[in-house]
PDB file of C-alpha atoms in Angstrom:
ATOM      1  CA  UNK A 618      50.262 -54.147 290.225  1.00 57.00           C
ATOM      2  CA  UNK A 619      52.667 -53.151 287.536  1.00 57.00           C
ATOM      3  CA  UNK A 620      52.706 -50.393 284.963  1.00 60.00           C
ATOM      4  CA  UNK A 621      53.819 -50.821 281.326  1.00 58.00           C
ATOM      5  CA  UNK A 622      55.574 -47.969 279.533  1.00 64.00           C
ATOM      6  CA  UNK A 623      55.844 -49.900 276.268  1.00 62.00           C
ATOM      7  CA  UNK A 624      55.132 -47.169 273.656  1.00 60.00           C
ATOM      8  CA  UNK A 625      54.607 -49.765 270.902  1.00 63.00           C
ATOM      9  CA  UNK A 626      51.648 -51.273 272.837  1.00 61.00           C
ATOM     10  CA  UNK A 627      49.820 -47.988 273.158  1.00 63.00           C
ATOM     11  CA  UNK A 628      46.726 -47.341 271.103  1.00 66.00           C
ATOM     12  CA  UNK A 629      47.140 -45.072 268.054  1.00 65.00           C
ATOM     13  CA  UNK A 630      44.668 -42.995 266.209  1.00 69.00           C
ATOM     14  CA  UNK A 631      43.722 -44.049 262.664  1.00 65.00           C
ATOM     15  CA  UNK A 632      45.273 -41.585 260.231  1.00 65.00           C
ATOM     16  CA  UNK A 633      43.697 -40.540 256.999  1.00 62.00           C
ATOM     17  CA  UNK A 634      45.982 -41.549 254.117  1.00 66.00           C
ATOM     18  CA  UNK A 635      46.074 -39.486 250.958  1.00 67.00           C
ATOM     19  CA  UNK A 636      45.533 -41.429 247.756  1.00 69.00           C
ATOM     20  CA  UNK A 637      47.652 -40.034 244.992  1.00 75.00           C
ATOM     21  CA  UNK A 638      46.706 -42.436 242.192  1.00 87.00           C
ATOM     22  CA  UNK A 639      50.398 -43.105 241.504  1.00 92.00           C
ATOM     23  CA  UNK A 640      51.691 -46.651 241.066  1.00 92.00           C
ATOM     24  CA  UNK A 641      54.918 -48.486 240.193  1.00 94.00           C
ATOM     25  CA  UNK A 642      54.926 -51.707 238.172  1.00 94.00           C
ATOM     26  CA  UNK A 643      57.787 -54.104 237.432  1.00 93.00           C
ATOM     27  CA  UNK A 644      57.645 -55.353 233.858  1.00 92.00           C
ATOM     28  CA  UNK A 645      59.914 -57.702 231.806  1.00 90.00           C
ATOM     29  CA  UNK A 646      62.777 -56.083 229.978  1.00 86.00           C
ATOM     30  CA  UNK A 647      61.396 -57.355 226.641  1.00 87.00           C
ATOM     31  CA  UNK A 648      58.054 -55.589 227.043  1.00 90.00           C
ATOM     32  CA  UNK A 649      58.085 -52.297 225.074  1.00 91.00           C
ATOM     33  CA  UNK A 650      56.400 -49.498 227.120  1.00 93.00           C
ATOM     34  CA  UNK A 651      56.766 -45.777 226.534  1.00 94.00           C
ATOM     35  CA  UNK A 652      55.568 -42.638 228.311  1.00 96.00           C
ATOM     36  CA  UNK A 653      52.052 -41.796 227.234  1.00 95.00           C
ATOM     37  CA  UNK A 654      51.071 -45.461 226.772  1.00 97.00           C
ATOM     38  CA  UNK A 655      47.986 -46.698 228.692  1.00 96.00           C
ATOM     39  CA  UNK A 656      47.698 -49.947 230.601  1.00 94.00           C
ATOM     40  CA  UNK A 657      44.367 -51.558 231.473  1.00 95.00           C
ATOM     41  CA  UNK A 658      44.788 -53.246 234.848  1.00 92.00           C
ATOM     42  CA  UNK A 659      42.327 -55.741 236.355  1.00 94.00           C
ATOM     43  CA  UNK A 660      42.647 -56.804 240.007  1.00 91.00           C
ATOM     44  CA  UNK A 661      42.105 -60.566 240.007  1.00 92.00           C
ATOM     45  CA  UNK A 662      40.825 -60.560 243.593  1.00 93.00           C
ATOM     46  CA  UNK A 663      38.266 -57.758 243.453  1.00 93.00           C
ATOM     47  CA  UNK A 664      37.594 -57.631 239.720  1.00 94.00           C
ATOM     48  CA  UNK A 665      38.196 -53.886 239.760  1.00 92.00           C
ATOM     49  CA  UNK A 666      39.524 -52.535 236.443  1.00 93.00           C
ATOM     50  CA  UNK A 667      41.678 -49.379 236.234  1.00 92.00           C
ATOM     51  CA  UNK A 668      43.130 -47.479 233.306  1.00 94.00           C
ATOM     52  CA  UNK A 669      46.679 -46.351 234.040  1.00 95.00           C
ATOM     53  CA  UNK A 670      48.765 -43.811 232.116  1.00 96.00           C
ATOM     54  CA  UNK A 671      52.521 -44.531 231.895  1.00 96.00           C
ATOM     55  CA  UNK A 672      54.211 -41.352 233.185  1.00 95.00           C
ATOM     56  CA  UNK A 673      57.782 -42.639 233.366  1.00 95.00           C
ATOM     57  CA  UNK A 674      59.610 -45.455 231.581  1.00 93.00           C
ATOM     58  CA  UNK A 675      63.335 -45.723 232.310  1.00 91.00           C
ATOM     59  CA  UNK A 676      65.973 -46.300 229.698  1.00 86.00           C
ATOM     60  CA  UNK A 677      66.633 -49.998 229.205  1.00 81.00           C
ATOM     61  CA  UNK A 678      69.944 -51.677 229.668  1.00 78.00           C
ATOM     62  CA  UNK A 679      70.751 -54.962 227.907  1.00 75.00           C
ATOM     63  CA  UNK A 680      71.753 -56.600 231.225  1.00 81.00           C
ATOM     64  CA  UNK A 681      68.429 -55.705 232.930  1.00 79.00           C
ATOM     65  CA  UNK A 682      65.954 -58.544 233.417  1.00 85.00           C
ATOM     66  CA  UNK A 683      63.149 -56.125 234.329  1.00 88.00           C
ATOM     67  CA  UNK A 684      62.349 -52.413 234.607  1.00 90.00           C
ATOM     68  CA  UNK A 685      60.097 -50.429 236.916  1.00 93.00           C
ATOM     69  CA  UNK A 686      57.640 -48.059 235.246  1.00 95.00           C
ATOM     70  CA  UNK A 687      55.632 -45.385 236.976  1.00 95.00           C
ATOM     71  CA  UNK A 688      51.853 -45.073 236.349  1.00 95.00           C
ATOM     72  CA  UNK A 689      49.012 -42.657 237.187  1.00 95.00           C
ATOM     73  CA  UNK A 690      45.421 -43.694 237.432  1.00 93.00           C
ATOM     74  CA  UNK A 691      43.115 -42.018 234.953  1.00 87.00           C
ATOM     75  CA  UNK A 692      39.881 -40.890 236.558  1.00 77.00           C
TER      76      UNK A 692
END
């Protein structure tokens, strides 16, 4: 017989992941979004609706096609 020492093939325990409720979303440059705004997000696959609070919106630059905003889920 043979013995495999392939570490990648070894079983791993399932780790509990911590849900922070923080998201990032890419939006078009022309969409005006400010910190404190709320976004109602609906997942088209599951139908789940979430209310998200904009916690960071970067300064826009005229040569940007899109910006990435940061959101936090409101419970």
